Each structure stands twice: as structure tokens, then as C-alpha cells.
Amino acid sequence: MTSPPLQASAQAQPNIALVKYWGKRDDVLNLPAAGSLSITLDALHTRTSVRFDPALERDDIALNGRRDDAHGRRVGAFLDLFRARAGIAMRARVASDNDFPTGAGLASSAAGFAALAVAADRALDLRMPARQLSVLARRGSGSAARSIFGGFVEMHAGVRDDGEDAHAAPLLAAREWPLKVVIAITTRAPKSTGSRAGMELSRRSSPFYRDWIAAVAGDLATARAAVRARDFGKLAAVSEASCLSMHAVMLSTRPGLIYWNGATVECLHRVRALREHEGTGVFFTVDAGPQVKAVCLPEHAARVADALRGVAGVEEVLVSGLGEGAQVTGSAAVAA
Ligand code: 2P0
């Protein structure tokens, strides 16, 4: 038997949920209360390197070149899952860099934990199948389970107490329906309440929480059928409904979670006008932050990008296609 390389690097892309995830059935194993459905992007990247090193006394975790205690503990606990499987205690050095704003509703934790799961698996030569990597990525961040896969992806909530059936699975490859996503960045400031704390507050205090969770299965069935049939109108309707229902739960949380700013709202109106009055194949979705993601037919992407650039308060517009799942990129040593 050859010994594991102990070091590897991987790349992952954020994903954008069309049927949203907002609520857990178990905090410790990070089990979602309902499923979700997402698209993995190709234009935004997280690149992560990991090196397990017997000389290290503790994990050394850098995100965009910065070290933060709370983040370091969260990543260290995640690495423990891989160390347990490999039967080692070695600490690791991790460097992770995003080429997009971190913590601002662009799913940086999704790409980050997906990339680290794939890199750690390679470094320790665990050779886990993608489904198992998705189960483990979920422990880092619920949405990370989805970034293991590319294109259209469904997250299954699962029913088991141990969470082994709570994983994502691919629904349709990116090339089978190559939609575009136009992202309107309305601020680069980190969000005020993180998703994890926000979801827990919603579960405890929103009077709409139970109804929201109960409605997800129906939205998932509709969205799954729309994706399989490449029915853009049907996907638009269910995606906007899921997004607005989730934000209704956020707003009805006590104290209310207001992730939008004025420009966010203006973008939503602009997207609706493009679709309803200008014949554009586009719909919006918004996550736990103020950025607007406009999902559109590829031939309409330039028109949508121009329209959102013209909205007051929009700082920058990015255009992305749909991309592949998390992948090993090499075994280059981690930069110290
Ligand atoms: C989603 N979000 O489905 C939803 C929509 C935010 C709004 O998944 O606690 O950072 O780590 O499981 O994955 C963000 O949640 O939360 C998220 P944890 P995560 O994309």
C-alpha cells in the first residue's frame, strides 16, 4: 500500500439555490429540515489547498490570507471528520481563496467546504464516492453538499438520524440546459446575520416556519419536473415563489431578518419588468444577502446584464454560466 500524499488542492464553485434551504432538523449533524435544488456556477471559484503535517501542533486555517478563530475552529472540526476516517491525528495547514466577495450572500461557504472535502479526501487517499463527499461537505455547510456536483443539483433532506441519506445528487448536467446567471452586487459588506444563526432564529420565532418547511416538497417536485422538461416558465415561477417565501420567513423572524437593501428591491422589479413587458427569459432569486441573481436564457444574458447595470445602487454585475462540481486540481504544496 502506498502512503497518502498528505497534500492536495481542489477547486469548487458556489451554487445558487432555486428551491431554497432555510431550516435544520438537527444542528449537530447539520441536517436540513427539507430538500433544496440548485445550480452550480462556473465563473466564481474557491481554490483550497490542504497539507497534513506531523510537525504542526495545531491546524492553521487561512481564508483569503486571514486567520479567524471562529472560522478556524469550524474548519478544524470539519477536518476531524476526515482525520477520524483516515485514523490519523495530524494537524493541517489550509489555505482557501475566493475570487468573489466572501460572506455576502454569494455562497462562499458552499464552495469552501466542497473544495476542502475534495482536497482532504485526496490528501488522505480516502477515495470516497461523490455521494459520501456530499454527506461530509454537508457537515461543514448545508449548501456545500450541493457544490460537490455540477449543473442542476438536488439536495435530499433524508430521514435517517445519522444523516447518511442527507446528500445532494446531480439532476441535469450543465451542458444539457446551459442557462446563465447574472449577479447584481449591491454591496460588498459582509451580511449582518449569518445563515446558521438566522435559520435557528427563524425556526424558533417565525410564525410561518412550519408552513414554509411543509411547502418545500411540493416546490421541489415542481422544480425537478421543470428542470427535466427544460420548462423555463415553470422553473421561473417556482423559483421566485420559493425565494419570496423564504424571505417572508426571514422577515417574520423575531427580530426580523432584512437581508435586502433598496437596490435589491429595484433589481427585483427590473427583472419582473424584463420578463413581463419585454419578453426576456429571466427570473430572480436572492439568498441571505443583498445580491440579486437573475437566472436567464443564454441569449438574453447581455440584455439582463445591461438592465441590472442600469439600476441605481448596483456596484457590479457578473455573468456566469453553469459549471462542474468540486474537483481536485493537484497536489501542489500549500503556500506557508
Ligand atoms: C440556500 N442558503 O439554499 C439558502 C438560501 C442561504 C439562503 O444554504 O448552516 O451557509 O452552513 O448549513 O449552507 C446558506 O446556508 O448554512 C444557504 P449552514 P449554509 O442556498
mmCIF file of C-alpha atoms and ligand atoms in Angstrom:
data_model
loop_
_atom_site.group_PDB
_atom_site.id
_atom_site.type_symbol
_atom_site.label_atom_id
_atom_site.label_comp_id
_atom_site.label_asym_id
_atom_site.label_seq_id
_atom_site.Cartn_x
_atom_site.Cartn_y
_atom_site.Cartn_z
ATOM 1 C CA MET A 1 0.000 0.000 0.000
ATOM 2 C CA THR A 2 1.284 3.452 -0.878
ATOM 3 C CA SER A 3 1.083 6.156 1.759
ATOM 4 C CA PRO A 4 -1.332 9.049 1.188
ATOM 5 C CA PRO A 5 0.115 12.204 -0.408
ATOM 6 C CA LEU A 6 -0.974 14.249 2.664
ATOM 7 C CA GLN A 7 -1.407 17.275 0.483
ATOM 8 C CA ALA A 8 -3.805 18.237 -2.283
ATOM 9 C CA SER A 9 -5.569 21.202 -3.784
ATOM 10 C CA ALA A 10 -9.094 21.449 -5.124
ATOM 11 C CA GLN A 11 -11.437 23.912 -6.690
ATOM 12 C CA ALA A 12 -15.172 24.356 -6.229
ATOM 13 C CA GLN A 13 -17.782 26.807 -7.407
ATOM 14 C CA PRO A 14 -20.644 28.313 -5.440
ATOM 15 C CA ASN A 15 -24.165 27.180 -6.137
ATOM 16 C CA ILE A 16 -27.368 29.165 -6.154
ATOM 17 C CA ALA A 17 -30.497 27.522 -4.769
ATOM 18 C CA LEU A 18 -33.678 27.840 -6.808
ATOM 19 C CA VAL A 19 -35.703 25.911 -4.226
ATOM 20 C CA LYS A 20 -34.256 27.296 -1.022
ATOM 21 C CA TYR A 21 -32.849 25.701 2.118
ATOM 22 C CA TRP A 22 -33.703 27.612 5.294
ATOM 23 C CA GLY A 23 -34.034 25.462 8.405
ATOM 24 C CA LYS A 24 -32.451 22.409 10.043
ATOM 25 C CA ARG A 25 -33.776 19.245 11.630
ATOM 26 C CA ASP A 26 -30.531 18.644 13.524
ATOM 27 C CA ASP A 27 -27.911 21.218 14.491
ATOM 28 C CA VAL A 28 -25.124 18.826 15.433
ATOM 29 C CA LEU A 29 -25.114 16.768 12.228
ATOM 30 C CA ASN A 30 -26.273 19.811 10.247
ATOM 31 C CA LEU A 31 -29.284 18.062 8.753
ATOM 32 C CA PRO A 32 -31.642 20.166 6.640
ATOM 33 C CA ALA A 33 -35.342 20.216 7.542
ATOM 34 C CA ALA A 34 -36.231 19.974 3.837
ATOM 35 C CA GLY A 35 -34.573 19.382 0.486
ATOM 36 C CA SER A 36 -33.397 22.034 -1.958
ATOM 37 C CA LEU A 37 -32.488 22.405 -5.622
ATOM 38 C CA SER A 38 -29.599 24.413 -7.000
ATOM 39 C CA ILE A 39 -27.427 25.317 -9.949
ATOM 40 C CA THR A 40 -23.644 25.266 -9.690
ATOM 41 C CA LEU A 41 -21.887 28.271 -11.247
ATOM 42 C CA ASP A 42 -18.743 28.356 -13.379
ATOM 43 C CA ALA A 43 -17.460 31.941 -13.066
ATOM 44 C CA LEU A 44 -16.755 32.205 -9.316
ATOM 45 C CA HIS A 45 -14.146 29.977 -7.707
ATOM 46 C CA THR A 46 -12.813 28.851 -4.375
ATOM 47 C CA ARG A 47 -9.348 27.326 -4.509
ATOM 48 C CA THR A 48 -8.266 25.392 -1.460
ATOM 49 C CA SER A 49 -5.048 23.624 -0.544
ATOM 50 C CA VAL A 50 -4.587 21.325 2.412
ATOM 51 C CA ARG A 51 -1.456 19.764 3.820
ATOM 52 C CA PHE A 52 -1.432 17.389 6.767
ATOM 53 C CA ASP A 53 1.877 17.760 8.577
ATOM 54 C CA PRO A 54 3.133 15.793 11.611
ATOM 55 C CA ALA A 55 5.230 18.804 12.660
ATOM 56 C CA LEU A 56 2.168 21.024 13.201
ATOM 57 C CA GLU A 57 0.846 21.353 16.746
ATOM 58 C CA ARG A 58 -2.467 22.838 15.645
ATOM 59 C CA ASP A 59 -4.436 23.426 12.479
ATOM 60 C CA ASP A 60 -3.535 26.595 10.616
ATOM 61 C CA ILE A 61 -6.509 27.842 8.595
ATOM 62 C CA ALA A 62 -6.284 30.881 6.317
ATOM 63 C CA LEU A 63 -9.261 32.231 4.367
ATOM 64 C CA ASN A 64 -8.255 34.815 1.794
ATOM 65 C CA GLY A 65 -4.941 35.120 3.661
ATOM 66 C CA ARG A 66 -6.619 35.897 7.007
ATOM 67 C CA ARG A 67 -6.842 33.787 10.138
ATOM 68 C CA ASP A 68 -10.001 33.967 12.254
ATOM 69 C CA ASP A 69 -10.511 31.921 15.457
ATOM 70 C CA ALA A 70 -14.193 31.068 14.946
ATOM 71 C CA HIS A 71 -13.674 30.093 11.327
ATOM 72 C CA GLY A 72 -10.550 28.117 12.253
ATOM 73 C CA ARG A 73 -12.492 26.093 14.849
ATOM 74 C CA ARG A 74 -15.263 25.345 12.358
ATOM 75 C CA VAL A 75 -12.784 24.160 9.726
ATOM 76 C CA GLY A 76 -10.783 22.212 12.338
ATOM 77 C CA ALA A 77 -13.932 20.340 13.423
ATOM 78 C CA PHE A 78 -14.617 19.594 9.746
ATOM 79 C CA LEU A 79 -11.095 18.219 9.255
ATOM 80 C CA ASP A 80 -11.645 15.992 12.314
ATOM 81 C CA LEU A 81 -14.266 14.069 10.270
ATOM 82 C CA PHE A 82 -11.586 13.240 7.693
ATOM 83 C CA ARG A 83 -8.895 12.507 10.292
ATOM 84 C CA ALA A 84 -11.269 10.065 12.005
ATOM 85 C CA ARG A 85 -11.837 8.224 8.724
ATOM 86 C CA ALA A 86 -8.126 8.092 7.970
ATOM 87 C CA GLY A 87 -7.237 7.112 11.539
ATOM 88 C CA ILE A 88 -4.728 9.937 11.941
ATOM 89 C CA ALA A 89 -4.360 12.847 14.342
ATOM 90 C CA MET A 90 -2.058 15.009 12.211
ATOM 91 C CA ARG A 91 -2.910 18.698 12.106
ATOM 92 C CA ALA A 92 -3.219 20.505 8.804
ATOM 93 C CA ARG A 93 -2.446 23.757 7.075
ATOM 94 C CA VAL A 94 -5.315 25.005 4.902
ATOM 95 C CA ALA A 95 -5.274 27.972 2.541
ATOM 96 C CA SER A 96 -8.517 28.902 0.812
ATOM 97 C CA ASP A 97 -9.050 31.806 -1.538
ATOM 98 C CA ASN A 98 -12.205 33.119 -3.160
ATOM 99 C CA ASP A 99 -12.181 35.217 -6.321
ATOM 100 C CA PHE A 100 -15.514 36.789 -5.269
ATOM 101 C CA PRO A 101 -16.844 38.605 -2.154
ATOM 102 C CA THR A 102 -16.872 36.373 0.963
ATOM 103 C CA GLY A 103 -19.827 36.204 3.364
ATOM 104 C CA ALA A 104 -22.030 38.480 1.292
ATOM 105 C CA GLY A 105 -24.677 36.038 0.063
ATOM 106 C CA LEU A 106 -22.599 34.526 -2.741
ATOM 107 C CA ALA A 107 -22.388 31.077 -1.179
ATOM 108 C CA SER A 108 -18.722 31.224 -0.223
ATOM 109 C CA SER A 109 -19.178 28.583 2.491
ATOM 110 C CA ALA A 110 -20.740 26.233 -0.064
ATOM 111 C CA ALA A 111 -17.751 26.379 -2.387
ATOM 112 C CA GLY A 112 -15.278 26.471 0.526
ATOM 113 C CA PHE A 113 -16.382 23.289 2.271
ATOM 114 C CA ALA A 114 -16.944 21.437 -1.012
ATOM 115 C CA ALA A 115 -13.391 22.254 -2.124
ATOM 116 C CA LEU A 116 -11.946 21.285 1.260
ATOM 117 C CA ALA A 117 -13.854 17.987 1.320
ATOM 118 C CA VAL A 118 -12.459 17.027 -2.072
ATOM 119 C CA ALA A 119 -8.927 18.176 -1.201
ATOM 120 C CA ALA A 120 -8.875 16.390 2.180
ATOM 121 C CA ASP A 121 -10.230 13.204 0.610
ATOM 122 C CA ARG A 122 -7.382 13.229 -1.931
ATOM 123 C CA ALA A 123 -4.695 14.228 0.566
ATOM 124 C CA LEU A 124 -5.625 11.310 2.836
ATOM 125 C CA ASP A 125 -6.286 8.956 -0.080
ATOM 126 C CA LEU A 126 -9.747 8.116 1.254
ATOM 127 C CA ARG A 127 -11.260 7.798 -2.242
ATOM 128 C CA MET A 128 -14.808 8.364 -1.091
ATOM 129 C CA PRO A 129 -17.578 8.320 -3.711
ATOM 130 C CA ALA A 130 -19.152 11.707 -4.541
ATOM 131 C CA ARG A 131 -22.296 10.921 -2.571
ATOM 132 C CA GLN A 132 -20.238 10.344 0.578
ATOM 133 C CA LEU A 133 -18.223 13.519 -0.038
ATOM 134 C CA SER A 134 -21.554 15.335 -0.263
ATOM 135 C CA VAL A 135 -22.628 13.885 3.108
ATOM 136 C CA LEU A 136 -19.377 15.117 4.659
ATOM 137 C CA ALA A 137 -19.437 18.508 2.908
ATOM 138 C CA ARG A 138 -22.900 18.994 4.447
ATOM 139 C CA ARG A 139 -21.343 18.801 7.908
ATOM 140 C CA GLY A 140 -19.310 21.897 7.036
ATOM 141 C CA SER A 141 -22.183 23.790 5.438
ATOM 142 C CA GLY A 142 -25.553 22.539 4.258
ATOM 143 C CA SER A 143 -25.242 24.198 0.874
ATOM 144 C CA ALA A 144 -21.720 22.753 0.390
ATOM 145 C CA ALA A 145 -23.264 19.315 -0.144
ATOM 146 C CA ARG A 146 -24.669 20.690 -3.418
ATOM 147 C CA SER A 147 -21.377 22.175 -4.726
ATOM 148 C CA ILE A 148 -19.853 18.687 -4.878
ATOM 149 C CA PHE A 149 -21.871 18.316 -8.099
ATOM 150 C CA GLY A 150 -22.207 20.455 -11.224
ATOM 151 C CA GLY A 151 -25.189 21.664 -13.232
ATOM 152 C CA PHE A 152 -28.645 21.207 -11.702
ATOM 153 C CA VAL A 153 -28.447 19.507 -8.315
ATOM 154 C CA GLU A 154 -30.997 18.275 -5.797
ATOM 155 C CA MET A 155 -30.286 18.060 -2.086
ATOM 156 C CA HIS A 156 -32.159 15.277 -0.312
ATOM 157 C CA ALA A 157 -33.134 16.036 3.279
ATOM 158 C CA GLY A 158 -33.030 12.346 4.209
ATOM 159 C CA VAL A 159 -34.873 10.698 7.083
ATOM 160 C CA ARG A 160 -32.108 8.888 8.954
ATOM 161 C CA ASP A 161 -30.962 10.141 12.340
ATOM 162 C CA ASP A 162 -27.318 9.640 11.375
ATOM 163 C CA GLY A 163 -27.684 11.857 8.292
ATOM 164 C CA GLU A 164 -26.106 9.363 5.900
ATOM 165 C CA ASP A 165 -29.005 9.845 3.462
ATOM 166 C CA ALA A 166 -28.846 13.666 3.586
ATOM 167 C CA HIS A 167 -26.791 14.353 0.482
ATOM 168 C CA ALA A 168 -27.013 16.044 -2.890
ATOM 169 C CA ALA A 169 -27.275 14.305 -6.262
ATOM 170 C CA PRO A 170 -26.981 15.564 -9.834
ATOM 171 C CA LEU A 171 -30.252 16.155 -11.708
ATOM 172 C CA LEU A 172 -29.140 17.501 -15.088
ATOM 173 C CA ALA A 173 -25.692 18.342 -16.466
ATOM 174 C CA ALA A 174 -24.823 21.986 -17.144
ATOM 175 C CA ARG A 175 -24.411 21.344 -20.885
ATOM 176 C CA GLU A 176 -27.925 19.860 -21.069
ATOM 177 C CA TRP A 177 -29.507 23.226 -20.245
ATOM 178 C CA PRO A 178 -26.805 25.930 -20.218
ATOM 179 C CA LEU A 179 -28.652 28.771 -18.517
ATOM 180 C CA LYS A 180 -26.784 31.912 -17.441
ATOM 181 C CA VAL A 181 -26.803 33.687 -14.100
ATOM 182 C CA VAL A 182 -26.388 37.465 -13.946
ATOM 183 C CA ILE A 183 -25.335 38.556 -10.459
ATOM 184 C CA ALA A 184 -26.002 42.121 -9.367
ATOM 185 C CA ILE A 185 -23.703 43.037 -6.484
ATOM 186 C CA THR A 186 -25.331 45.775 -4.439
ATOM 187 C CA THR A 187 -22.806 45.879 -1.594
ATOM 188 C CA ARG A 188 -19.543 44.147 -0.684
ATOM 189 C CA ALA A 189 -20.117 44.369 3.066
ATOM 190 C CA PRO A 190 -20.480 41.041 4.940
ATOM 191 C CA LYS A 191 -24.047 40.196 5.955
ATOM 192 C CA SER A 192 -25.301 41.188 9.404
ATOM 193 C CA THR A 193 -26.660 37.767 10.477
ATOM 194 C CA GLY A 194 -25.058 34.571 9.195
ATOM 195 C CA SER A 195 -27.269 31.866 7.678
ATOM 196 C CA ARG A 196 -26.719 29.442 10.538
ATOM 197 C CA ALA A 197 -27.812 31.852 13.266
ATOM 198 C CA GLY A 198 -30.570 33.247 11.053
ATOM 199 C CA MET A 199 -32.096 29.835 10.333
ATOM 200 C CA GLU A 200 -32.161 28.947 14.005
ATOM 201 C CA LEU A 201 -33.844 32.264 14.856
ATOM 202 C CA SER A 202 -36.440 31.636 12.132
ATOM 203 C CA ARG A 203 -37.144 28.111 13.399
ATOM 204 C CA ARG A 204 -37.697 29.406 16.891
ATOM 205 C CA SER A 205 -39.688 32.543 16.182
ATOM 206 C CA SER A 206 -41.253 32.838 12.724
ATOM 207 C CA PRO A 207 -44.988 32.035 12.832
ATOM 208 C CA PHE A 208 -44.664 30.894 9.195
ATOM 209 C CA TYR A 209 -41.752 28.491 9.694
ATOM 210 C CA ARG A 210 -43.738 25.216 9.799
ATOM 211 C CA ASP A 211 -45.771 26.113 6.728
ATOM 212 C CA TRP A 212 -42.591 27.080 4.889
ATOM 213 C CA ILE A 213 -40.936 23.723 5.591
ATOM 214 C CA ALA A 214 -44.131 21.843 4.671
ATOM 215 C CA ALA A 215 -44.314 23.616 1.283
ATOM 216 C CA VAL A 216 -40.791 22.717 0.117
ATOM 217 C CA ALA A 217 -41.605 19.159 -1.054
ATOM 218 C CA GLY A 218 -44.212 20.481 -3.493
ATOM 219 C CA ASP A 219 -41.870 23.175 -4.801
ATOM 220 C CA LEU A 220 -39.138 20.576 -5.240
ATOM 221 C CA ALA A 221 -41.404 18.302 -7.270
ATOM 222 C CA THR A 222 -42.416 21.225 -9.493
ATOM 223 C CA ALA A 223 -38.836 22.423 -9.950
ATOM 224 C CA ARG A 224 -37.499 18.912 -10.612
ATOM 225 C CA ALA A 225 -40.130 18.392 -13.328
ATOM 226 C CA ALA A 226 -39.392 21.844 -14.813
ATOM 227 C CA VAL A 227 -35.660 21.078 -14.994
ATOM 228 C CA ARG A 228 -36.221 17.685 -16.603
ATOM 229 C CA ALA A 229 -38.578 19.241 -19.184
ATOM 230 C CA ARG A 230 -36.359 22.369 -19.641
ATOM 231 C CA ASP A 231 -39.530 24.367 -18.939
ATOM 232 C CA PHE A 232 -38.151 27.847 -18.223
ATOM 233 C CA GLY A 233 -41.505 29.471 -17.382
ATOM 234 C CA LYS A 234 -42.360 26.784 -14.845
ATOM 235 C CA LEU A 235 -38.892 26.975 -13.256
ATOM 236 C CA ALA A 236 -39.158 30.782 -13.100
ATOM 237 C CA ALA A 237 -42.492 30.685 -11.266
ATOM 238 C CA VAL A 238 -41.497 28.093 -8.662
ATOM 239 C CA SER A 239 -38.048 29.638 -8.069
ATOM 240 C CA GLU A 240 -39.365 33.150 -7.447
ATOM 241 C CA ALA A 241 -42.089 31.716 -5.188
ATOM 242 C CA SER A 242 -39.552 29.726 -3.145
ATOM 243 C CA CYS A 243 -37.259 32.742 -2.814
ATOM 244 C CA LEU A 244 -40.032 35.099 -1.733
ATOM 245 C CA SER A 245 -41.493 32.553 0.708
ATOM 246 C CA MET A 246 -38.070 32.112 2.333
ATOM 247 C CA HIS A 247 -37.699 35.886 2.652
ATOM 248 C CA ALA A 248 -41.209 36.063 4.138
ATOM 249 C CA VAL A 249 -39.974 33.657 6.837
ATOM 250 C CA MET A 250 -36.830 35.741 7.325
ATOM 251 C CA LEU A 251 -38.853 38.960 7.615
ATOM 252 C CA SER A 252 -41.298 37.339 10.072
ATOM 253 C CA THR A 253 -38.452 36.111 12.294
ATOM 254 C CA ARG A 254 -38.140 37.988 15.581
ATOM 255 C CA PRO A 255 -36.181 40.188 15.323
ATOM 256 C CA GLY A 256 -36.807 40.357 11.574
ATOM 257 C CA LEU A 257 -34.003 39.393 9.192
ATOM 258 C CA ILE A 258 -33.892 42.029 6.463
ATOM 259 C CA TYR A 259 -31.233 40.891 4.008
ATOM 260 C CA TRP A 260 -32.268 43.243 1.191
ATOM 261 C CA ASN A 261 -31.301 46.834 0.546
ATOM 262 C CA GLY A 262 -33.055 49.327 -1.708
ATOM 263 C CA ALA A 263 -31.095 48.304 -4.787
ATOM 264 C CA THR A 264 -32.054 44.653 -4.178
ATOM 265 C CA VAL A 265 -35.728 45.551 -4.425
ATOM 266 C CA GLU A 266 -35.194 47.720 -7.503
ATOM 267 C CA CYS A 267 -33.457 44.784 -9.217
ATOM 268 C CA LEU A 268 -36.418 42.503 -8.487
ATOM 269 C CA HIS A 269 -38.787 44.988 -10.125
ATOM 270 C CA ARG A 270 -36.429 45.349 -13.090
ATOM 271 C CA VAL A 271 -36.272 41.560 -13.593
ATOM 272 C CA ARG A 272 -40.064 41.286 -13.424
ATOM 273 C CA ALA A 273 -40.426 44.109 -15.984
ATOM 274 C CA LEU A 274 -37.902 42.447 -18.300
ATOM 275 C CA ARG A 275 -39.886 39.224 -18.226
ATOM 276 C CA GLU A 276 -43.437 40.542 -18.225
ATOM 277 C CA HIS A 277 -43.126 43.543 -20.542
ATOM 278 C CA GLU A 278 -40.010 42.969 -22.612
ATOM 279 C CA GLY A 279 -40.240 39.265 -23.420
ATOM 280 C CA THR A 280 -36.992 38.327 -21.674
ATOM 281 C CA GLY A 281 -36.451 34.811 -20.337
ATOM 282 C CA VAL A 282 -35.311 35.725 -16.830
ATOM 283 C CA PHE A 283 -36.236 35.237 -13.175
ATOM 284 C CA PHE A 284 -34.690 36.340 -9.891
ATOM 285 C CA THR A 285 -33.509 34.693 -6.734
ATOM 286 C CA VAL A 286 -31.967 36.234 -3.591
ATOM 287 C CA ASP A 287 -30.165 34.472 -0.726
ATOM 288 C CA ALA A 288 -29.197 35.551 2.788
ATOM 289 C CA GLY A 289 -27.679 38.757 1.500
ATOM 290 C CA PRO A 290 -28.497 41.721 -0.741
ATOM 291 C CA GLN A 291 -27.169 40.432 -4.074
ATOM 292 C CA VAL A 292 -29.662 39.556 -6.799
ATOM 293 C CA LYS A 293 -29.122 36.552 -9.031
ATOM 294 C CA ALA A 294 -31.024 36.745 -12.304
ATOM 295 C CA VAL A 295 -31.234 33.339 -13.985
ATOM 296 C CA CYS A 296 -31.787 33.692 -17.710
ATOM 297 C CA LEU A 297 -31.765 32.069 -21.114
ATOM 298 C CA PRO A 298 -28.252 32.346 -22.576
ATOM 299 C CA GLU A 299 -29.373 34.513 -25.497
ATOM 300 C CA HIS A 300 -30.809 37.076 -23.056
ATOM 301 C CA ALA A 301 -27.843 37.336 -20.675
ATOM 302 C CA ALA A 302 -26.349 40.506 -22.229
ATOM 303 C CA ARG A 303 -29.707 42.268 -22.131
ATOM 304 C CA VAL A 304 -30.262 41.292 -18.475
ATOM 305 C CA ALA A 305 -26.733 42.374 -17.505
ATOM 306 C CA ASP A 306 -27.208 45.777 -19.181
ATOM 307 C CA ALA A 307 -30.562 46.270 -17.464
ATOM 308 C CA LEU A 308 -29.188 45.446 -13.993
ATOM 309 C CA ARG A 309 -26.111 47.642 -14.540
ATOM 310 C CA GLY A 310 -28.577 50.492 -15.037
ATOM 311 C CA VAL A 311 -30.243 50.016 -11.627
ATOM 312 C CA ALA A 312 -29.202 52.681 -9.097
ATOM 313 C CA GLY A 313 -27.094 51.167 -6.300
ATOM 314 C CA VAL A 314 -25.782 48.204 -8.305
ATOM 315 C CA GLU A 315 -21.994 48.261 -7.866
ATOM 316 C CA GLU A 316 -21.028 45.499 -10.230
ATOM 317 C CA VAL A 317 -22.607 42.892 -12.467
ATOM 318 C CA LEU A 318 -21.089 39.443 -13.020
ATOM 319 C CA VAL A 319 -22.242 36.945 -15.610
ATOM 320 C CA SER A 320 -21.765 33.232 -15.022
ATOM 321 C CA GLY A 321 -22.630 30.053 -16.807
ATOM 322 C CA LEU A 322 -23.349 26.766 -15.096
ATOM 323 C CA GLY A 323 -20.332 24.758 -14.101
ATOM 324 C CA GLU A 324 -18.934 21.487 -12.870
ATOM 325 C CA GLY A 325 -18.743 20.076 -9.379
ATOM 326 C CA ALA A 326 -15.780 20.279 -6.997
ATOM 327 C CA GLN A 327 -12.587 18.807 -8.409
ATOM 328 C CA VAL A 328 -9.053 18.004 -7.377
ATOM 329 C CA THR A 329 -6.653 20.382 -9.153
ATOM 330 C CA GLY A 330 -3.365 18.927 -7.997
ATOM 331 C CA SER A 331 -1.123 18.087 -5.130
ATOM 332 C CA ALA A 332 0.810 21.372 -5.003
ATOM 333 C CA ALA A 333 2.181 22.240 -1.589
ATOM 334 C CA VAL A 334 0.278 24.797 0.492
ATOM 335 C CA ALA A 335 1.819 28.259 0.467
ATOM 336 C CA ALA A 336 3.003 28.897 4.017
HETATM 337 C C1 2P0 B 1 -29.683 28.137 0.039
HETATM 338 N N1 2P0 B 1 -28.885 29.468 1.947
HETATM 339 O O1 2P0 B 1 -30.484 27.209 -0.171
HETATM 340 C C2 2P0 B 1 -30.012 29.010 1.225
HETATM 341 C C3 2P0 B 1 -30.777 30.212 0.832
HETATM 342 C C4 2P0 B 1 -28.996 30.853 2.245
HETATM 343 C C5 2P0 B 1 -30.306 31.287 1.761
HETATM 344 O O2 2P0 B 1 -27.900 27.495 2.024
HETATM 345 O O3 2P0 B 1 -25.802 26.453 8.413
HETATM 346 O O4 2P0 B 1 -24.369 28.529 4.714
HETATM 347 O O5 2P0 B 1 -23.849 26.051 6.965
HETATM 348 O O6 2P0 B 1 -25.913 24.688 6.683
HETATM 349 O O7 2P0 B 1 -25.203 26.316 3.827
HETATM 350 C C6 2P0 B 1 -26.913 29.131 3.285
HETATM 351 O O8 2P0 B 1 -26.805 28.182 4.247
HETATM 352 O O9 2P0 B 1 -25.902 27.100 6.088
HETATM 353 C C7 2P0 B 1 -27.929 28.652 2.382
HETATM 354 P P1 2P0 B 1 -25.343 26.017 7.076
HETATM 355 P P2 2P0 B 1 -25.439 27.485 4.648
HETATM 356 O O10 2P0 B 1 -28.690 28.369 -0.690
#
